[in-house]
Short mmCIF file of C-alpha atoms in Angstrom, two decimals:
data_model
loop_
_atom_site.label_atom_id
_atom_site.label_comp_id
_atom_site.label_asym_id
_atom_site.label_seq_id
_atom_site.Cartn_x
_atom_site.Cartn_y
_atom_site.Cartn_z
CA UNK A 1 -10.28 -104.97 -45.50
CA UNK A 2 -10.78 -108.71 -44.88
CA UNK A 3 -13.83 -110.22 -46.61
CA UNK A 4 -13.31 -113.58 -44.87
CA UNK A 5 -12.69 -113.64 -41.10
CA UNK A 6 -9.28 -114.74 -39.81
CA UNK A 7 -10.86 -117.71 -38.04
CA UNK A 8 -12.04 -119.08 -41.38
CA UNK A 9 -8.46 -118.57 -42.73
CA UNK A 10 -7.29 -120.93 -39.98
CA UNK A 11 -10.12 -123.38 -40.77
CA UNK A 12 -9.15 -123.28 -44.45
CA UNK A 13 -5.52 -123.96 -43.50
CA UNK A 14 -6.59 -126.90 -41.31
CA UNK A 15 -8.64 -128.40 -44.15
CA UNK A 16 -5.66 -128.04 -46.48
CA UNK A 17 -2.95 -129.36 -44.25
CA UNK A 18 -4.77 -131.94 -42.03
CA UNK A 19 -7.95 -132.87 -43.93
CA UNK A 20 -8.56 -135.92 -46.09
CA UNK A 21 -9.41 -136.15 -49.72
CA UNK A 22 -12.34 -133.85 -50.60
CA UNK A 23 -12.14 -131.73 -47.43
CA UNK A 24 -10.80 -128.70 -49.36
CA UNK A 25 -13.83 -128.82 -51.68
CA UNK A 26 -16.26 -129.15 -48.75
CA UNK A 27 -14.51 -126.30 -46.86
CA UNK A 28 -14.63 -124.00 -49.90
CA UNK A 29 -18.35 -124.69 -50.30
CA UNK A 30 -18.99 -124.06 -46.56
CA UNK A 31 -17.24 -120.67 -46.42
CA UNK A 32 -18.41 -119.65 -49.90
CA UNK A 33 -15.01 -119.22 -51.55
CA UNK A 34 -12.97 -120.85 -54.26
CA UNK A 35 -10.60 -123.75 -53.80
CA UNK A 36 -7.69 -121.48 -54.78
CA UNK A 37 -8.60 -119.13 -51.92
CA UNK A 38 -8.42 -122.04 -49.48
CA UNK A 39 -4.93 -122.93 -50.78
CA UNK A 40 -3.83 -119.24 -50.52
CA UNK A 41 -5.09 -118.95 -46.95
CA UNK A 42 -3.31 -122.20 -46.02
CA UNK A 43 -0.02 -120.95 -47.47
CA UNK A 44 -0.22 -117.61 -45.72
CA UNK A 45 -1.19 -119.09 -42.35
CA UNK A 46 1.65 -121.58 -42.62
CA UNK A 47 4.11 -118.79 -43.44
CA UNK A 48 2.86 -116.66 -40.53
CA UNK A 49 3.23 -119.49 -38.03
CA UNK A 50 6.73 -120.30 -39.30
CA UNK A 51 7.76 -116.64 -39.07
CA UNK A 52 6.42 -116.37 -35.53
CA UNK A 53 8.36 -119.35 -34.23
CA UNK A 54 11.48 -119.26 -36.47
CA UNK A 55 13.53 -117.27 -33.92
CA UNK A 56 13.49 -113.93 -35.85
CA UNK A 57 12.01 -110.58 -34.77
CA UNK A 58 8.38 -110.50 -33.89
CA UNK A 59 5.85 -108.44 -35.77
CA UNK A 60 5.72 -105.89 -32.98
CA UNK A 61 9.47 -105.53 -33.12
CA UNK A 62 9.38 -105.11 -36.87
CA UNK A 63 6.72 -102.41 -36.60
CA UNK A 64 8.81 -100.59 -34.00
CA UNK A 65 11.94 -100.82 -36.16
CA UNK A 66 9.97 -99.56 -39.14
CA UNK A 67 8.78 -96.50 -37.23
CA UNK A 68 12.31 -95.76 -36.02
CA UNK A 69 13.69 -96.00 -39.57
CA UNK A 70 10.98 -93.72 -40.87
CA UNK A 71 11.87 -91.08 -38.29
CA UNK A 72 15.56 -91.44 -39.07
CA UNK A 73 14.85 -91.12 -42.81
CA UNK A 74 12.80 -87.96 -42.26
CA UNK A 75 15.61 -86.44 -40.17
CA UNK A 76 18.17 -87.26 -42.85
CA UNK A 77 16.05 -85.57 -45.51
CA UNK A 78 15.73 -82.52 -43.27
CA UNK A 79 19.50 -82.39 -42.80
CA UNK A 80 20.04 -82.82 -46.53
CA UNK A 81 17.88 -79.76 -47.23
CA UNK A 82 20.17 -77.71 -44.95
CA UNK A 83 23.52 -78.97 -46.24
CA UNK A 84 25.76 -77.53 -49.01
CA UNK A 85 27.77 -79.67 -51.37
CA UNK A 86 31.29 -78.60 -50.44
CA UNK A 87 33.87 -81.24 -51.38
CA UNK A 88 37.60 -80.83 -50.93
CA UNK A 89 38.16 -79.43 -54.40
CA UNK A 90 35.48 -76.79 -53.84
CA UNK A 91 37.03 -75.85 -50.51
CA UNK A 92 40.34 -75.28 -52.25
CA UNK A 93 38.72 -73.11 -54.94
CA UNK A 94 36.89 -71.12 -52.26
CA UNK A 95 40.08 -70.54 -50.26
CA UNK A 96 42.23 -69.45 -53.21
CA UNK A 97 39.54 -67.16 -54.63
CA UNK A 98 38.86 -65.55 -51.25
CA UNK A 99 42.57 -64.84 -50.72
CA UNK A 100 42.86 -63.43 -54.25
CA UNK A 101 39.88 -61.17 -53.56
CA UNK A 102 41.61 -59.71 -50.53
CA UNK A 103 40.41 -61.69 -47.52
CA UNK A 104 42.94 -62.61 -44.86
CA UNK A 105 43.71 -66.18 -43.84
CA UNK A 106 41.86 -65.70 -40.54
CA UNK A 107 38.77 -64.48 -42.37
CA UNK A 108 38.83 -67.49 -44.70
CA UNK A 109 39.14 -69.82 -41.71
CA UNK A 110 36.17 -68.14 -40.04
CA UNK A 111 34.02 -68.53 -43.15
CA UNK A 112 34.96 -72.19 -43.58
CA UNK A 113 34.08 -72.78 -39.93
CA UNK A 114 30.61 -71.34 -40.53
CA UNK A 115 30.07 -73.62 -43.53
CA UNK A 116 31.72 -76.85 -42.40
CA UNK A 117 32.02 -76.44 -38.66
CA UNK A 118 35.22 -75.98 -36.62
CA UNK A 119 36.02 -79.70 -36.59
CA UNK A 120 35.41 -80.44 -40.28
CA UNK A 121 37.12 -77.39 -41.80
CA UNK A 122 40.69 -77.72 -43.12
CA UNK A 123 43.48 -76.43 -40.90
CA UNK A 124 45.58 -73.32 -41.28
CA UNK A 125 48.55 -75.30 -42.60
CA UNK A 126 46.40 -76.90 -45.29
CA UNK A 127 45.11 -73.52 -46.42
CA UNK A 128 48.67 -72.19 -46.51
CA UNK A 129 49.77 -75.04 -48.77
CA UNK A 130 46.80 -74.48 -51.08
CA UNK A 131 47.56 -70.77 -51.35
CA UNK A 132 51.28 -71.34 -51.96
CA UNK A 133 50.56 -73.88 -54.69
CA UNK A 134 48.02 -71.52 -56.31
CA UNK A 135 50.58 -68.70 -56.23
CA UNK A 136 53.06 -70.85 -58.11
CA UNK A 137 50.41 -71.74 -60.68
CA UNK A 138 49.51 -68.03 -61.10
CA UNK A 139 53.17 -67.15 -61.68
CA UNK A 140 53.49 -69.76 -64.44
CA UNK A 141 50.22 -68.78 -66.12
CA UNK A 142 50.99 -65.04 -65.97
CA UNK A 143 54.38 -65.65 -67.55
CA UNK A 144 52.61 -66.83 -70.71
CA UNK A 145 49.71 -64.37 -70.54
CA UNK A 146 52.09 -61.42 -70.20
CA UNK A 147 53.83 -62.48 -73.42
CA UNK A 148 50.48 -62.26 -75.24
CA UNK A 149 49.67 -58.92 -73.63
CA UNK A 150 52.93 -57.23 -74.60
CA UNK A 151 51.71 -56.36 -78.07
CA UNK A 152 48.40 -55.04 -76.68
CA UNK A 153 49.64 -52.77 -73.88
CA UNK A 154 50.48 -49.45 -75.57
CA UNK A 155 49.87 -47.02 -72.70
CA UNK A 156 50.89 -47.57 -69.09
CA UNK A 157 50.33 -45.78 -65.79
CA UNK A 158 53.23 -46.46 -63.43
CA UNK A 159 53.72 -46.14 -59.68
CA UNK A 160 55.06 -48.04 -56.71
CA UNK A 161 53.53 -49.11 -53.42
CA UNK A 162 55.22 -50.48 -50.32
CA UNK A 163 54.39 -53.73 -48.55
CA UNK A 164 56.10 -53.62 -45.16
CA UNK A 165 58.93 -51.43 -46.53
CA UNK A 166 59.38 -53.60 -49.61
CA UNK A 167 58.50 -51.79 -52.87
CA UNK A 168 56.14 -53.30 -55.41
CA UNK A 169 56.34 -51.86 -58.94
CA UNK A 170 52.84 -51.40 -60.37
CA UNK A 171 51.76 -50.80 -63.96
CA UNK A 172 48.18 -50.50 -65.26
CA UNK A 173 46.81 -50.10 -68.79
CA UNK A 174 44.26 -47.28 -68.28
CA UNK A 175 41.65 -48.11 -70.95
CA UNK A 176 41.14 -51.77 -70.02
CA UNK A 177 42.43 -51.51 -66.41
CA UNK A 178 44.69 -54.51 -67.02
CA UNK A 179 47.24 -54.83 -64.24
CA UNK A 180 50.23 -55.72 -66.40
CA UNK A 181 53.08 -55.10 -63.94
CA UNK A 182 53.18 -56.24 -60.33
CA UNK A 183 56.78 -56.93 -59.37
CA UNK A 184 58.07 -57.22 -55.81
CA UNK A 185 61.61 -55.84 -55.63
CA UNK A 186 64.28 -54.88 -53.11
CA UNK A 187 64.50 -51.26 -54.31
CA UNK A 188 62.90 -48.78 -56.70
CA UNK A 189 65.96 -47.41 -58.45
CA UNK A 190 66.08 -46.44 -62.10
CA UNK A 191 67.84 -49.66 -63.02
CA UNK A 192 65.12 -51.75 -61.36
CA UNK A 193 62.37 -49.82 -63.14
CA UNK A 194 64.20 -50.07 -66.45
CA UNK A 195 64.48 -53.85 -66.09
CA UNK A 196 60.78 -54.14 -65.26
CA UNK A 197 59.74 -52.09 -68.32
CA UNK A 198 62.08 -53.64 -70.88
CA UNK A 199 59.86 -56.69 -71.70
CA UNK A 200 56.97 -54.37 -72.61
CA UNK A 201 58.39 -53.41 -75.98
CA UNK A 202 55.09 -52.16 -77.44
CA UNK A 203 54.71 -49.40 -74.84
CA UNK A 204 54.38 -46.04 -76.57
CA UNK A 205 53.38 -43.74 -73.75
CA UNK A 206 53.68 -43.89 -69.96
CA UNK A 207 52.40 -41.62 -67.22
CA UNK A 208 54.08 -41.41 -63.84
CA UNK A 209 54.75 -39.10 -60.95
CA UNK A 210 58.03 -37.24 -60.51
CA UNK A 211 59.66 -39.98 -58.40
CA UNK A 212 63.43 -40.00 -58.94
CA UNK A 213 63.84 -43.73 -59.48
CA UNK A 214 60.78 -44.03 -61.69
CA UNK A 215 61.77 -41.11 -63.91
CA UNK A 216 65.33 -42.43 -64.12
CA UNK A 217 64.05 -45.83 -65.24
CA UNK A 218 61.85 -44.26 -67.92
CA UNK A 219 64.80 -42.17 -69.14
CA UNK A 220 66.93 -45.32 -69.44
CA UNK A 221 64.23 -47.04 -71.51
CA UNK A 222 63.99 -43.95 -73.73
CA UNK A 223 67.76 -43.92 -74.23
CA UNK A 224 67.76 -47.62 -75.13
CA UNK A 225 65.03 -46.96 -77.70
CA UNK A 226 67.05 -44.17 -79.33
CA UNK A 227 70.18 -46.29 -79.47
CA UNK A 228 68.30 -49.14 -81.15
CA UNK A 229 66.69 -46.79 -83.69
CA UNK A 230 63.17 -47.22 -82.34
CA UNK A 231 60.62 -44.51 -81.61
CA UNK A 232 61.46 -43.40 -78.05
CA UNK A 233 58.96 -43.97 -75.29
CA UNK A 234 56.85 -40.88 -74.55
CA UNK A 235 56.82 -39.83 -70.90
CA UNK A 236 54.01 -37.77 -69.43
CA UNK A 237 54.08 -36.23 -65.97
CA UNK A 238 51.03 -37.30 -64.04
CA UNK A 239 48.44 -34.50 -63.79
CA UNK A 240 46.87 -36.23 -60.77
CA UNK A 241 49.88 -35.65 -58.53
CA UNK A 242 50.36 -32.10 -59.83
CA UNK A 243 46.75 -31.28 -59.00
CA UNK A 244 46.99 -32.98 -55.63
CA UNK A 245 50.15 -31.05 -54.75
CA UNK A 246 48.55 -27.78 -55.88
CA UNK A 247 45.51 -28.34 -53.69
CA UNK A 248 47.79 -29.14 -50.77
CA UNK A 249 49.81 -25.94 -51.30
CA UNK A 250 46.63 -23.89 -51.56
CA UNK A 251 45.36 -25.45 -48.35
CA UNK A 252 48.60 -24.65 -46.52
CA UNK A 253 48.44 -21.04 -47.69
CA UNK A 254 44.86 -20.77 -46.45
CA UNK A 255 45.93 -22.16 -43.07
CA UNK A 256 48.45 -19.30 -42.86
CA UNK A 257 45.67 -16.82 -43.64
CA UNK A 258 43.52 -18.27 -40.86
CA UNK A 259 46.44 -18.09 -38.41
CA UNK A 260 47.15 -14.42 -39.24
CA UNK A 261 43.44 -13.60 -39.03
CA UNK A 262 43.21 -15.18 -35.58
CA UNK A 263 46.30 -13.24 -34.49
CA UNK A 264 44.71 -10.00 -35.71
CA UNK A 265 41.51 -10.77 -33.80
CA UNK A 266 43.56 -11.49 -30.68
CA UNK A 267 45.34 -8.13 -31.11
CA UNK A 268 41.96 -6.37 -31.38
CA UNK A 269 40.83 -8.03 -28.13
CA UNK A 270 43.99 -6.76 -26.42
CA UNK A 271 43.16 -3.23 -27.59
CA UNK A 272 39.64 -3.50 -26.10
CA UNK A 273 41.04 -4.85 -22.83
CA UNK A 274 43.60 -2.01 -22.60
CA UNK A 275 40.86 0.55 -23.29
CA UNK A 276 38.77 -0.81 -20.43
CA UNK A 277 41.63 -1.14 -17.94
CA UNK A 278 43.93 1.88 -18.51
CA UNK A 279 42.49 3.82 -21.40
CA UNK A 280 45.95 3.88 -23.05
CA UNK A 281 45.85 1.87 -26.31
CA UNK A 282 48.74 3.42 -28.18
CA UNK A 283 51.11 0.43 -28.26
CA UNK A 284 48.55 -2.32 -28.64
CA UNK A 285 46.56 -0.34 -31.22
CA UNK A 286 49.63 -0.03 -33.42
CA UNK A 287 50.29 -3.77 -33.11
CA UNK A 288 46.65 -4.56 -33.94
CA UNK A 289 46.72 -2.32 -37.01
CA UNK A 290 49.91 -3.98 -38.19
CA UNK A 291 48.38 -7.46 -37.59
CA UNK A 292 45.32 -6.58 -39.67
CA UNK A 293 47.49 -5.25 -42.48
CA UNK A 294 49.48 -8.48 -42.46
CA UNK A 295 46.27 -10.55 -42.53
CA UNK A 296 44.86 -8.45 -45.39
CA UNK A 297 48.09 -8.91 -47.36
CA UNK A 298 47.94 -12.66 -46.77
CA UNK A 299 44.34 -12.77 -47.99
CA UNK A 300 45.28 -10.86 -51.13
CA UNK A 301 48.17 -13.23 -51.77
CA UNK A 302 45.87 -16.21 -51.24
CA UNK A 303 43.28 -14.84 -53.67
CA UNK A 304 46.02 -14.22 -56.23
CA UNK A 305 47.37 -17.76 -55.70
CA UNK A 306 43.87 -19.21 -56.00
CA UNK A 307 43.30 -17.39 -59.28
CA UNK A 308 46.76 -18.36 -60.54
CA UNK A 309 46.22 -22.00 -59.63
CA UNK A 310 42.87 -22.02 -61.42
CA UNK A 311 44.60 -20.64 -64.50
CA UNK A 312 47.38 -23.22 -64.26
CA UNK A 313 44.85 -26.05 -63.88
CA UNK A 314 43.10 -24.93 -67.05
CA UNK A 315 46.39 -25.53 -68.88
CA UNK A 316 46.34 -29.17 -67.76
CA UNK A 317 42.91 -29.87 -69.27
CA UNK A 318 42.07 -31.18 -72.73
CA UNK A 319 39.70 -28.29 -73.47
CA UNK A 320 39.88 -24.67 -72.47
CA UNK A 321 37.04 -22.86 -70.69
CA UNK A 322 35.59 -21.76 -74.06
CA UNK A 323 35.55 -25.31 -75.47
CA UNK A 324 38.64 -24.76 -77.59
CA UNK A 325 41.00 -27.72 -77.83
CA UNK A 326 44.04 -27.10 -75.68
CA UNK A 327 47.56 -27.15 -77.15
CA UNK A 328 51.08 -26.71 -75.81
CA UNK A 329 51.61 -23.00 -76.75
CA UNK A 330 48.34 -21.93 -75.12
CA UNK A 331 48.98 -24.10 -72.06
CA UNK A 332 52.51 -22.73 -71.64
CA UNK A 333 51.12 -19.20 -71.89
CA UNK A 334 48.62 -19.90 -69.11
CA UNK A 335 51.30 -21.47 -66.92
CA UNK A 336 53.67 -18.55 -67.47
CA UNK A 337 50.92 -16.13 -66.45
CA UNK A 338 50.07 -18.18 -63.36
CA UNK A 339 53.60 -18.75 -61.99
CA UNK A 340 54.15 -15.20 -60.60
CA UNK A 341 51.11 -15.73 -58.35
CA UNK A 342 52.30 -19.14 -57.09
CA UNK A 343 55.07 -17.83 -54.86
CA UNK A 344 56.37 -19.11 -51.56
CA UNK A 345 57.91 -22.36 -50.45
CA UNK A 346 54.54 -24.14 -50.49
CA UNK A 347 54.39 -23.77 -54.26
CA UNK A 348 57.98 -24.73 -55.11
CA UNK A 349 57.14 -28.33 -56.02
CA UNK A 350 54.07 -27.28 -58.02
CA UNK A 351 56.11 -24.74 -60.00
CA UNK A 352 58.61 -27.46 -60.83
CA UNK A 353 55.84 -29.79 -62.01
CA UNK A 354 54.21 -27.10 -64.18
CA UNK A 355 57.49 -26.09 -65.83
CA UNK A 356 58.54 -29.67 -66.62
CA UNK A 357 58.55 -30.53 -70.33
CA UNK A 358 56.67 -33.76 -69.65
CA UNK A 359 53.78 -31.93 -67.97
CA UNK A 360 52.19 -31.24 -71.38
CA UNK A 361 53.23 -34.40 -73.22
CA UNK A 362 49.62 -35.52 -73.29
CA UNK A 363 48.74 -32.50 -75.47
CA UNK A 364 51.48 -33.27 -77.98
CA UNK A 365 50.34 -36.87 -78.21
CA UNK A 366 46.68 -35.82 -78.48
CA UNK A 367 47.25 -33.48 -81.44
CA UNK A 368 49.47 -35.99 -83.24
CA UNK A 369 46.88 -38.78 -82.90
CA UNK A 370 44.08 -36.43 -84.02
CA UNK A 371 46.08 -35.58 -87.10
CA UNK A 372 46.46 -39.30 -87.86
CA UNK A 373 42.73 -39.86 -87.30
CA UNK A 374 41.63 -37.00 -89.61
CA UNK A 375 44.20 -35.18 -91.81
CA UNK A 376 41.71 -32.51 -92.94
CA UNK A 377 42.29 -29.68 -90.46
CA UNK A 378 38.91 -27.94 -90.99
CA UNK A 379 36.92 -31.17 -90.64
CA UNK A 380 39.03 -32.26 -87.68
CA UNK A 381 38.35 -29.01 -85.84
CA UNK A 382 34.61 -29.31 -86.54
CA UNK A 383 34.52 -32.91 -85.29
CA UNK A 384 36.38 -32.01 -82.11
CA UNK A 385 33.90 -29.20 -81.55
CA UNK A 386 31.02 -31.64 -82.03
CA UNK A 387 32.52 -34.05 -79.50
CA UNK A 388 32.80 -31.25 -76.94
CA UNK A 389 29.26 -29.95 -77.58
CA UNK A 390 27.77 -33.42 -77.17
CA UNK A 391 29.22 -33.52 -73.65
CA UNK A 392 27.88 -30.09 -72.78
CA UNK A 393 24.25 -31.11 -73.28
CA UNK A 394 22.11 -30.52 -70.17
CA UNK A 395 21.48 -33.84 -68.46
CA UNK A 396 18.18 -32.91 -66.84
CA UNK A 397 14.99 -31.11 -67.89
CA UNK A 398 13.35 -28.32 -65.94
CA UNK A 399 9.62 -28.81 -65.63
CA UNK A 400 9.64 -31.39 -68.42
CA UNK A 401 10.43 -28.74 -71.04
CA UNK A 402 13.53 -29.07 -73.22
CA UNK A 403 14.91 -25.59 -73.71
CA UNK A 404 18.22 -23.80 -74.18
CA UNK A 405 20.92 -23.71 -76.83
CA UNK A 406 22.72 -26.63 -75.18
CA UNK A 407 20.08 -29.03 -76.47
CA UNK A 408 20.44 -28.01 -80.12
CA UNK A 409 24.00 -26.71 -80.48
CA UNK A 410 25.45 -30.15 -81.17
CA UNK A 411 22.74 -30.79 -83.79
CA UNK A 412 23.74 -27.60 -85.61
CA UNK A 413 27.37 -28.72 -85.42
CA UNK A 414 26.42 -32.07 -86.98
CA UNK A 415 25.03 -30.18 -89.98
CA UNK A 416 28.30 -28.27 -90.23
CA UNK A 417 30.27 -31.54 -90.24
CA UNK A 418 27.99 -33.05 -92.86
CA UNK A 419 28.48 -30.05 -95.13
CA UNK A 420 32.24 -30.46 -94.85
CA UNK A 421 32.18 -34.20 -95.60
CA UNK A 422 29.23 -36.46 -96.35
CA UNK A 423 31.13 -39.38 -94.74
CA UNK A 424 31.81 -37.46 -91.56
CA UNK A 425 30.46 -40.20 -89.27
CA UNK A 426 33.42 -42.52 -89.84
CA UNK A 427 35.88 -39.69 -89.23
CA UNK A 428 33.98 -38.74 -86.08
CA UNK A 429 34.29 -42.30 -84.80
CA UNK A 430 38.08 -42.12 -85.13
CA UNK A 431 38.34 -38.64 -83.60
CA UNK A 432 36.01 -39.60 -80.77
CA UNK A 433 38.16 -42.66 -80.03
CA UNK A 434 41.28 -40.49 -79.73
CA UNK A 435 39.59 -37.98 -77.41
CA UNK A 436 38.04 -40.69 -75.22
CA UNK A 437 41.36 -42.48 -74.80
CA UNK A 438 43.39 -39.39 -73.98
CA UNK A 439 45.18 -40.08 -70.71
CA UNK A 440 46.44 -37.17 -68.61
CA UNK A 441 46.70 -38.70 -65.15
CA UNK A 442 47.77 -41.99 -63.63
CA UNK A 443 44.45 -42.31 -61.84
CA UNK A 444 44.21 -45.93 -63.03
CA UNK A 445 47.33 -46.95 -61.11
CA UNK A 446 46.20 -44.93 -58.09
CA UNK A 447 42.97 -46.91 -58.22
CA UNK A 448 45.02 -50.11 -58.25
CA UNK A 449 47.10 -48.86 -55.34
CA UNK A 450 43.95 -48.27 -53.31
CA UNK A 451 42.98 -51.90 -53.94
CA UNK A 452 46.46 -53.07 -52.97
CA UNK A 453 46.35 -51.08 -49.73
CA UNK A 454 43.36 -53.18 -48.70
CA UNK A 455 45.47 -56.32 -49.29
CA UNK A 456 48.40 -54.68 -47.53
CA UNK A 457 46.41 -54.31 -44.31
CA UNK A 458 45.30 -57.96 -44.31
CA UNK A 459 48.50 -59.86 -45.07
CA UNK A 460 51.56 -59.96 -42.89
CA UNK A 461 53.72 -61.10 -45.80
CA UNK A 462 53.04 -60.69 -49.52
CA UNK A 463 55.17 -63.00 -51.64
CA UNK A 464 55.56 -62.71 -55.40
CA UNK A 465 53.34 -65.76 -55.82
CA UNK A 466 50.58 -64.20 -53.73
CA UNK A 467 50.96 -60.94 -55.66
CA UNK A 468 50.66 -62.84 -58.96
CA UNK A 469 47.57 -64.63 -57.66
CA UNK A 470 45.91 -61.29 -56.91
CA UNK A 471 46.99 -59.85 -60.28
CA UNK A 472 45.53 -62.79 -62.17
CA UNK A 473 42.26 -62.51 -60.24
CA UNK A 474 42.01 -58.78 -60.95
CA UNK A 475 42.55 -59.24 -64.67
CA UNK A 476 39.90 -62.01 -64.85
CA UNK A 477 37.39 -60.27 -62.60
CA UNK A 478 34.33 -58.95 -64.42
CA UNK A 479 33.44 -55.30 -63.77
CA UNK A 480 29.99 -54.99 -62.20
CA UNK A 481 29.32 -51.32 -62.91
CA UNK A 482 30.61 -48.33 -64.83
CA UNK A 483 31.48 -48.05 -68.49
CA UNK A 484 33.48 -51.32 -68.35
CA UNK A 485 30.75 -53.43 -66.72
CA UNK A 486 30.05 -56.90 -68.05
CA UNK A 487 33.63 -57.67 -69.12
CA UNK A 488 36.94 -58.30 -67.39
CA UNK A 489 40.19 -56.33 -68.01
CA UNK A 490 41.71 -59.08 -70.19
CA UNK A 491 38.61 -59.02 -72.40
CA UNK A 492 38.67 -55.21 -72.65
CA UNK A 493 42.34 -55.38 -73.67
CA UNK A 494 41.51 -57.80 -76.49
CA UNK A 495 43.32 -60.85 -75.11
CA UNK A 496 41.68 -64.00 -76.48
CA UNK A 497 41.30 -66.84 -73.97
CA UNK A 498 39.15 -70.02 -73.98
CA UNK A 499 37.67 -68.87 -70.68
CA UNK A 500 38.01 -65.76 -68.53
CA UNK A 501 36.92 -67.53 -65.34
CA UNK A 502 39.64 -67.03 -62.73
CA UNK A 503 39.73 -70.62 -61.48
CA UNK A 504 39.80 -72.07 -64.98
CA UNK A 505 42.51 -69.68 -66.14
CA UNK A 506 44.55 -70.51 -63.03
CA UNK A 507 44.40 -74.22 -63.89
CA UNK A 508 44.91 -73.65 -67.60
CA UNK A 509 47.85 -75.57 -69.08
CA UNK A 510 50.67 -73.22 -69.98
CA UNK A 511 50.71 -74.38 -73.59
CA UNK A 512 47.03 -73.45 -73.89
CA UNK A 513 47.67 -70.10 -72.21
CA UNK A 514 50.42 -69.45 -74.72
#
C-alpha cells in the first residue's frame, strides 16, 4: 500500500531532476518524508518512464504474458502428475520381461501403446531386435549357470513337449522346481536324450514316462555309467502317467457299461411295445433278457476292475492304507492280486506299466535313503510312524472341542521315540527330509509343460534363444504362494548369485555368473 501518493512521487522526481540547489530539502519537508525517499522516488519514476518509452513490451503486455505463463506452468505440472518415467532402457526391460513371462509380441505392443501412445512407442522391428539380443544374452548366461547347477541337480523329472511339431526336451528338479533342461531339437530319439543328459553328471535318479526315445536315452546313460565304473542312474517310471492311464481305462470300461445298459433298456422298451401291439413277446423277451445279463456281467467286471485298480494304486503310494511304509515285496503282491481284474484291451498299457521293474524304483530308493538317514531299524520304524501320524492329525475342530485319538496319537509316538533314543529329534529331521523329498511322479515337469503350453499358444516361432530367455526368467522368478513362496527356484536349489533379479542376472557378466 502506498503511503505517499503517486503525484507526490512525480513531484519528488521533478525536484530531484529539475530543481536547483536546496529544492530536494524543501520538497522533503513539504511532503513530510526524508531526503533519501525523494531520491528513491526520483530513481523509480525515471526508470518507469524509460521502460515505457524504450521500445520494449508495455506493462499490460507483461501482465498478459505473465498470466499465460502461469497457466502454461500449471498445465505442465498437471501433465507431470499423470506421466510415468519410461525411458528407452526401461522400455527394453519391460519388453523382454513381458515376453519371458509369456506375453505375445502383439500384447506387448498394445501395452506400450497404452503407456506411451501409438506414435511414441517403439516399433515391432525394434522389439524383435531387443528380444533377439536378450535371447542371446540368456543363452550365454545359462551356459555358465548350468555348469554351477550340475553338482546341485540330483533328481530330475523328464518329458518332452512339441512347439509346432518340433520337440523340446524338458527337465525339472522337483524339490526346487529349477528348470534345468530346455533344449529345442529336431527329434526325440534315445541318442538325442542321451546327449542332453550327459552334462548332468550328478544326476542320481530320474522319473519319466514310458516314451520309447526317452527310456532309450536313459538306458544309454545308465550303460555309460556302468562302463565308466560309476553308480548307474536310477530310473523310475512316472506314477502320474500310470495313474492317468488307469483312470482313462476305467472311464472307457464304464462307458461300455453305460452303452450295454442303454441297449438293455431299449430291449425292454421293445418288449413293452410288442406286448401292446401283438401280445407275442417271445423273441424280443429273450433278447431283452440276454441284454440285461450282458449288462449285469459288464457291471460286475467294472466293479472288479475298480476294486483291482484301487488295490494297484495302493501299491504306488508311499504308505499303505494302515499307515505302514510301503516296500517292493508288498507292492508287487498287491499288483499281482490286482492284475487278474484288469483285463481287456483298455488295461493292456496299464498292466505293462504296473509290471515294469522301474514302476517301484521309488520304493527301493526310499528304503535305501531311510537306512542311510537312520541305521537303527527300530528307531527308524518309529520315526516313520511318527511322520505319518503327524500328517493324519485332524485339521479342523468340531464345535471348538479337540477330541479323538488323532489329536494325541502322534504325541504318544513321540514318547516312544524318546524312549528309544534321547536324541531322536535329529534323527527325525533326517528321516523327515527323506520322506518329504520322495518323488514318485513327474508332476513337476508336467507343471512346467502346462506353463510352456501357454507360451506355445502365443508364439508362432520359439527359437532356442527365446526358450532360454523363458527358462532364465522361470528360475529367477520368486514363488508367490505355496510351500516355496518367497524364494525363486535358483535360491531353493542352493545356487549362490549376487542377485536373483531376472534383469540383473540377464545382464550379469559371464565371468561373474561363473
